[in-house]
Every structure is written in C-alpha cells, then in structure tokens.
Amino acid sequence: MTAETITGTPAKSDPGRMLQARLDMVVAALPISAWFNPGWALVSIVPFLGFFPMFGRESAWSLIVFMGVHLFNSVLAMDLYRRYRSNPSNTQAWFWRLIGFQTLSGASWALLPWLLWVDGNAVNNVAILVPIVAVLWSYAASRAMHIGIYLSGVGAIAAPTLVRFVTAS
C-alpha cells in the first residue's frame, strides 16, 4: 500500500487500470455471449418456421441469414476472448475492438424485425419485439460496466428496430 492510496489520492494510472478492469468484465462475458446469441436466436425464430401460422411463415433464406450472422458473432466472440486473454495490454485498442463487436452484435439482433416482420400481424410483431427486449436486458446485465460498450450495442439494436416499427404499415 502506498501513501497515495491511504490518503485517497488516486494514483496516476488509475484511469487506465479502471478501463482495464471494465474491459476484463466485458470480456469475461464473451463466452456466455458465444452460447447465448445463437441459442436465443434459434429460440427466437421457432415461431416463424411455419408450425404456428399465426406468427407468419418466413422464407428459409431470412432464417438462415439471421442464424448465420449469430453463428459468425459467436465465433468472433470466442476469438476476441482468446486474443484478449493472451494479450490485454493495449486497452485503447481493445476498447475499440469491443465497441465494434458490440455494435455488430446489436446490429445482428436488429435484423430480426427487418427479416421477419409481417405488416398488419400484431402477433408477429410482438414475437419479434420480445427477443429484442430480452437481449437489451442481457446487455444491461453484461455490458453496463462500460457505458460506451453498452450504448454501442443498445444503439445498434434500438435505432434500426425503432425505424422498422415506425415505418411499418
């Protein structure tokens, strides 16, 4: 312990250490994301497979695109996790990588209303909104330790989703 920490005066490197600690927490959640995203995506598309006509049946290509993007994100999350664990030293570079990943992850969820939306079908529209709200909730639990990373994911989901809801007929 140094006199600086005893007196409460922050050490010179505290902002860097704080960012590192926050990135550590975000990265620790990446393996969970690698399983959660494709798993929740699969659960989310089940109503649209045609077994439940009230939700609307979607084309196979839109379901494949949606799942493919989430599988890609899963592989990317694990790659980021492994690379960060082996060399977390450049915190600014890692911060921007995680912002990029979170934006991509959020945008992949924003595909749901654009690929599966059926105009005039309220059941379909609610079935699309529920998984998106669940993902927003999961971001609050796993990404809120850094507001920039959190908002990059939330913004990438919320903005395109709101545009889809507003422009629907």
PDB file of C-alpha atoms in Angstrom:
ATOM      1  CA  MET A   1       0.000   0.000   0.000  1.00  0.00           C
ATOM      2  CA  THR A   2       1.298   3.437  -0.819  1.00  0.00           C
ATOM      3  CA  ALA A   3       0.646   6.738   0.864  1.00  0.00           C
ATOM      4  CA  GLU A   4      -1.343   7.796  -2.183  1.00  0.00           C
ATOM      5  CA  THR A   5      -3.914   5.053  -1.739  1.00  0.00           C
ATOM      6  CA  ILE A   6      -4.117   5.599   2.020  1.00  0.00           C
ATOM      7  CA  THR A   7      -4.853   9.299   1.626  1.00  0.00           C
ATOM      8  CA  GLY A   8      -7.346   8.674  -1.139  1.00  0.00           C
ATOM      9  CA  THR A   9      -5.341  10.488  -3.790  1.00  0.00           C
ATOM     10  CA  PRO A  10      -5.691   8.445  -6.962  1.00  0.00           C
ATOM     11  CA  ALA A  11      -2.548   7.019  -8.478  1.00  0.00           C
ATOM     12  CA  LYS A  12      -1.586   8.373 -11.870  1.00  0.00           C
ATOM     13  CA  SER A  13      -2.545   5.176 -13.701  1.00  0.00           C
ATOM     14  CA  ASP A  14      -5.995   4.738 -12.103  1.00  0.00           C
ATOM     15  CA  PRO A  15      -7.994   5.655 -15.266  1.00  0.00           C
ATOM     16  CA  GLY A  16      -6.000   3.089 -17.258  1.00  0.00           C
ATOM     17  CA  ARG A  17      -6.440   0.454 -14.577  1.00  0.00           C
ATOM     18  CA  MET A  18     -10.134   1.257 -14.337  1.00  0.00           C
ATOM     19  CA  LEU A  19     -10.595   0.835 -18.096  1.00  0.00           C
ATOM     20  CA  GLN A  20      -8.644  -2.427 -17.957  1.00  0.00           C
ATOM     21  CA  ALA A  21     -10.874  -3.720 -15.154  1.00  0.00           C
ATOM     22  CA  ARG A  22     -14.024  -2.792 -17.059  1.00  0.00           C
ATOM     23  CA  LEU A  23     -12.755  -4.445 -20.223  1.00  0.00           C
ATOM     24  CA  ASP A  24     -11.890  -7.553 -18.165  1.00  0.00           C
ATOM     25  CA  MET A  25     -15.525  -7.743 -17.034  1.00  0.00           C
ATOM     26  CA  VAL A  26     -16.897  -7.287 -20.555  1.00  0.00           C
ATOM     27  CA  VAL A  27     -14.509  -9.882 -21.976  1.00  0.00           C
ATOM     28  CA  ALA A  28     -15.396 -12.324 -19.183  1.00  0.00           C
ATOM     29  CA  ALA A  29     -18.978 -12.306 -20.519  1.00  0.00           C
ATOM     30  CA  LEU A  30     -17.960 -13.119 -24.125  1.00  0.00           C
ATOM     31  CA  PRO A  31     -18.053 -16.941 -23.741  1.00  0.00           C
ATOM     32  CA  ILE A  32     -21.590 -16.643 -22.408  1.00  0.00           C
ATOM     33  CA  SER A  33     -22.463 -14.443 -25.397  1.00  0.00           C
ATOM     34  CA  ALA A  34     -20.966 -17.057 -27.704  1.00  0.00           C
ATOM     35  CA  TRP A  35     -23.603 -19.523 -26.487  1.00  0.00           C
ATOM     36  CA  PHE A  36     -26.435 -17.139 -25.661  1.00  0.00           C
ATOM     37  CA  ASN A  37     -26.633 -15.312 -29.005  1.00  0.00           C
ATOM     38  CA  PRO A  38     -27.044 -18.284 -31.363  1.00  0.00           C
ATOM     39  CA  GLY A  39     -29.136 -20.171 -28.783  1.00  0.00           C
ATOM     40  CA  TRP A  40     -31.528 -17.278 -28.260  1.00  0.00           C
ATOM     41  CA  ALA A  41     -31.564 -16.589 -31.998  1.00  0.00           C
ATOM     42  CA  LEU A  42     -32.650 -20.189 -32.622  1.00  0.00           C
ATOM     43  CA  VAL A  43     -35.373 -19.970 -29.979  1.00  0.00           C
ATOM     44  CA  SER A  44     -36.451 -16.619 -31.426  1.00  0.00           C
ATOM     45  CA  ILE A  45     -37.031 -17.978 -34.934  1.00  0.00           C
ATOM     46  CA  VAL A  46     -39.018 -21.077 -33.907  1.00  0.00           C
ATOM     47  CA  PRO A  47     -42.388 -19.286 -34.132  1.00  0.00           C
ATOM     48  CA  PHE A  48     -41.583 -18.272 -37.715  1.00  0.00           C
ATOM     49  CA  LEU A  49     -40.787 -21.762 -39.026  1.00  0.00           C
ATOM     50  CA  GLY A  50     -44.376 -22.309 -40.143  1.00  0.00           C
ATOM     51  CA  PHE A  51     -45.580 -24.603 -37.370  1.00  0.00           C
ATOM     52  CA  PHE A  52     -47.556 -21.723 -35.869  1.00  0.00           C
ATOM     53  CA  PRO A  53     -49.336 -19.916 -38.729  1.00  0.00           C
ATOM     54  CA  MET A  54     -50.439 -17.005 -36.532  1.00  0.00           C
ATOM     55  CA  PHE A  55     -46.805 -15.782 -36.390  1.00  0.00           C
ATOM     56  CA  GLY A  56     -46.346 -15.829 -40.142  1.00  0.00           C
ATOM     57  CA  ARG A  57     -44.095 -18.131 -42.110  1.00  0.00           C
ATOM     58  CA  GLU A  58     -40.832 -16.656 -43.234  1.00  0.00           C
ATOM     59  CA  SER A  59     -38.599 -17.672 -46.089  1.00  0.00           C
ATOM     60  CA  ALA A  60     -35.790 -20.075 -45.328  1.00  0.00           C
ATOM     61  CA  TRP A  61     -33.154 -17.623 -46.556  1.00  0.00           C
ATOM     62  CA  SER A  62     -34.107 -14.961 -43.988  1.00  0.00           C
ATOM     63  CA  LEU A  63     -33.941 -17.516 -41.179  1.00  0.00           C
ATOM     64  CA  ILE A  64     -30.592 -18.812 -42.462  1.00  0.00           C
ATOM     65  CA  VAL A  65     -29.170 -15.287 -42.755  1.00  0.00           C
ATOM     66  CA  PHE A  66     -30.310 -14.457 -39.228  1.00  0.00           C
ATOM     67  CA  MET A  67     -28.808 -17.635 -37.752  1.00  0.00           C
ATOM     68  CA  GLY A  68     -25.654 -17.316 -39.841  1.00  0.00           C
ATOM     69  CA  VAL A  69     -24.936 -13.832 -38.554  1.00  0.00           C
ATOM     70  CA  HIS A  70     -25.351 -15.017 -34.973  1.00  0.00           C
ATOM     71  CA  LEU A  71     -23.106 -18.015 -35.515  1.00  0.00           C
ATOM     72  CA  PHE A  72     -20.483 -15.708 -37.012  1.00  0.00           C
ATOM     73  CA  ASN A  73     -20.759 -13.417 -33.968  1.00  0.00           C
ATOM     74  CA  SER A  74     -20.320 -16.434 -31.711  1.00  0.00           C
ATOM     75  CA  VAL A  75     -17.056 -17.399 -33.407  1.00  0.00           C
ATOM     76  CA  LEU A  76     -15.923 -13.770 -33.280  1.00  0.00           C
ATOM     77  CA  ALA A  77     -16.751 -13.508 -29.554  1.00  0.00           C
ATOM     78  CA  MET A  78     -14.613 -16.545 -28.774  1.00  0.00           C
ATOM     79  CA  ASP A  79     -11.782 -15.247 -30.935  1.00  0.00           C
ATOM     80  CA  LEU A  80     -11.855 -11.899 -29.136  1.00  0.00           C
ATOM     81  CA  TYR A  81     -11.957 -13.684 -25.777  1.00  0.00           C
ATOM     82  CA  ARG A  82      -8.915 -15.846 -26.579  1.00  0.00           C
ATOM     83  CA  ARG A  83      -6.895 -12.967 -28.029  1.00  0.00           C
ATOM     84  CA  TYR A  84      -7.705 -10.655 -25.114  1.00  0.00           C
ATOM     85  CA  ARG A  85      -6.763 -13.305 -22.558  1.00  0.00           C
ATOM     86  CA  SER A  86      -3.401 -13.837 -24.272  1.00  0.00           C
ATOM     87  CA  ASN A  87      -2.521 -10.110 -24.545  1.00  0.00           C
ATOM     88  CA  PRO A  88      -4.794  -7.485 -22.941  1.00  0.00           C
ATOM     89  CA  SER A  89      -2.058  -4.852 -22.822  1.00  0.00           C
ATOM     90  CA  ASN A  90      -3.332  -2.279 -25.354  1.00  0.00           C
ATOM     91  CA  THR A  91      -6.507  -1.182 -23.549  1.00  0.00           C
ATOM     92  CA  GLN A  92      -7.469   1.521 -26.054  1.00  0.00           C
ATOM     93  CA  ALA A  93      -7.255  -0.903 -28.981  1.00  0.00           C
ATOM     94  CA  TRP A  94      -9.261  -3.471 -27.032  1.00  0.00           C
ATOM     95  CA  PHE A  95     -11.833  -0.869 -26.097  1.00  0.00           C
ATOM     96  CA  TRP A  96     -12.453  -0.060 -29.771  1.00  0.00           C
ATOM     97  CA  ARG A  97     -12.499  -3.753 -30.749  1.00  0.00           C
ATOM     98  CA  LEU A  98     -15.150  -4.417 -28.122  1.00  0.00           C
ATOM     99  CA  ILE A  99     -17.156  -1.368 -29.243  1.00  0.00           C
ATOM    100  CA  GLY A 100     -17.044  -2.763 -32.795  1.00  0.00           C
ATOM    101  CA  PHE A 101     -18.059  -6.234 -31.676  1.00  0.00           C
ATOM    102  CA  GLN A 102     -20.903  -4.902 -29.552  1.00  0.00           C
ATOM    103  CA  THR A 103     -22.148  -2.794 -32.452  1.00  0.00           C
ATOM    104  CA  LEU A 104     -22.053  -5.817 -34.751  1.00  0.00           C
ATOM    105  CA  SER A 105     -23.808  -7.951 -32.169  1.00  0.00           C
ATOM    106  CA  GLY A 106     -26.531  -5.360 -31.662  1.00  0.00           C
ATOM    107  CA  ALA A 107     -26.975  -4.915 -35.400  1.00  0.00           C
ATOM    108  CA  SER A 108     -27.398  -8.661 -35.807  1.00  0.00           C
ATOM    109  CA  TRP A 109     -30.366  -8.538 -33.426  1.00  0.00           C
ATOM    110  CA  ALA A 110     -31.749  -5.537 -35.306  1.00  0.00           C
ATOM    111  CA  LEU A 111     -32.018  -7.820 -38.341  1.00  0.00           C
ATOM    112  CA  LEU A 112     -34.912  -9.661 -36.686  1.00  0.00           C
ATOM    113  CA  PRO A 113     -37.587  -7.037 -37.418  1.00  0.00           C
ATOM    114  CA  TRP A 114     -36.172  -6.359 -40.878  1.00  0.00           C
ATOM    115  CA  LEU A 115     -36.098 -10.007 -41.951  1.00  0.00           C
ATOM    116  CA  LEU A 116     -39.163 -11.464 -40.212  1.00  0.00           C
ATOM    117  CA  TRP A 117     -41.666  -8.627 -39.933  1.00  0.00           C
ATOM    118  CA  VAL A 118     -45.175  -9.192 -41.332  1.00  0.00           C
ATOM    119  CA  ASP A 119     -47.123  -5.966 -41.794  1.00  0.00           C
ATOM    120  CA  GLY A 120     -50.503  -5.974 -40.074  1.00  0.00           C
ATOM    121  CA  ASN A 121     -49.739  -9.073 -37.977  1.00  0.00           C
ATOM    122  CA  ALA A 122     -49.650  -7.951 -34.337  1.00  0.00           C
ATOM    123  CA  VAL A 123     -48.751 -11.443 -33.088  1.00  0.00           C
ATOM    124  CA  ASN A 124     -45.740 -11.493 -35.414  1.00  0.00           C
ATOM    125  CA  ASN A 125     -44.711  -8.021 -34.345  1.00  0.00           C
ATOM    126  CA  VAL A 126     -44.853  -8.850 -30.631  1.00  0.00           C
ATOM    127  CA  ALA A 127     -42.987 -12.128 -31.228  1.00  0.00           C
ATOM    128  CA  ILE A 128     -40.217 -10.044 -32.801  1.00  0.00           C
ATOM    129  CA  LEU A 129     -40.153  -7.466 -30.012  1.00  0.00           C
ATOM    130  CA  VAL A 130     -39.906  -9.958 -27.125  1.00  0.00           C
ATOM    131  CA  PRO A 131     -36.455 -11.387 -28.014  1.00  0.00           C
ATOM    132  CA  ILE A 132     -35.140  -7.900 -28.710  1.00  0.00           C
ATOM    133  CA  VAL A 133     -36.241  -6.700 -25.271  1.00  0.00           C
ATOM    134  CA  ALA A 134     -34.606  -9.784 -23.728  1.00  0.00           C
ATOM    135  CA  VAL A 135     -31.334  -9.001 -25.489  1.00  0.00           C
ATOM    136  CA  LEU A 136     -31.476  -5.384 -24.317  1.00  0.00           C
ATOM    137  CA  TRP A 137     -31.971  -6.682 -20.782  1.00  0.00           C
ATOM    138  CA  SER A 138     -28.999  -9.039 -21.135  1.00  0.00           C
ATOM    139  CA  TYR A 139     -26.840  -6.138 -22.325  1.00  0.00           C
ATOM    140  CA  ALA A 140     -27.771  -4.218 -19.172  1.00  0.00           C
ATOM    141  CA  ALA A 141     -26.556  -7.171 -17.105  1.00  0.00           C
ATOM    142  CA  SER A 142     -23.382  -7.933 -19.050  1.00  0.00           C
ATOM    143  CA  ARG A 143     -22.203  -4.716 -20.711  1.00  0.00           C
ATOM    144  CA  ALA A 144     -23.239  -1.872 -18.413  1.00  0.00           C
ATOM    145  CA  MET A 145     -19.841  -1.751 -16.716  1.00  0.00           C
ATOM    146  CA  HIS A 146     -18.699   0.468 -19.586  1.00  0.00           C
ATOM    147  CA  ILE A 147     -21.286   2.902 -20.900  1.00  0.00           C
ATOM    148  CA  GLY A 148     -19.674   3.233 -24.337  1.00  0.00           C
ATOM    149  CA  ILE A 149     -19.715  -0.504 -24.976  1.00  0.00           C
ATOM    150  CA  TYR A 150     -23.248  -0.770 -23.600  1.00  0.00           C
ATOM    151  CA  LEU A 151     -24.604   2.085 -25.719  1.00  0.00           C
ATOM    152  CA  SER A 152     -22.931   0.800 -28.878  1.00  0.00           C
ATOM    153  CA  GLY A 153     -24.930  -2.419 -28.570  1.00  0.00           C
ATOM    154  CA  VAL A 154     -28.161  -0.780 -27.468  1.00  0.00           C
ATOM    155  CA  GLY A 155     -27.978   1.854 -30.193  1.00  0.00           C
ATOM    156  CA  ALA A 156     -27.286  -0.749 -32.863  1.00  0.00           C
ATOM    157  CA  ILE A 157     -30.428  -2.640 -31.813  1.00  0.00           C
ATOM    158  CA  ALA A 158     -32.751   0.179 -30.871  1.00  0.00           C
ATOM    159  CA  ALA A 159     -32.292   2.595 -33.780  1.00  0.00           C
ATOM    160  CA  PRO A 160     -32.956   0.150 -36.666  1.00  0.00           C
ATOM    161  CA  THR A 161     -35.710  -1.583 -34.685  1.00  0.00           C
ATOM    162  CA  LEU A 162     -37.476   1.718 -33.999  1.00  0.00           C
ATOM    163  CA  VAL A 163     -37.170   2.676 -37.663  1.00  0.00           C
ATOM    164  CA  ARG A 164     -38.791  -0.647 -38.636  1.00  0.00           C
ATOM    165  CA  PHE A 165     -41.630  -0.205 -36.158  1.00  0.00           C
ATOM    166  CA  VAL A 166     -42.262   3.388 -37.204  1.00  0.00           C
ATOM    167  CA  THR A 167     -42.163   2.670 -40.960  1.00  0.00           C
ATOM    168  CA  ALA A 168     -44.382  -0.427 -40.788  1.00  0.00           C
ATOM    169  CA  SER A 169     -47.762  -0.166 -42.395  1.00  0.00           C
TER     170      SER A 169
END
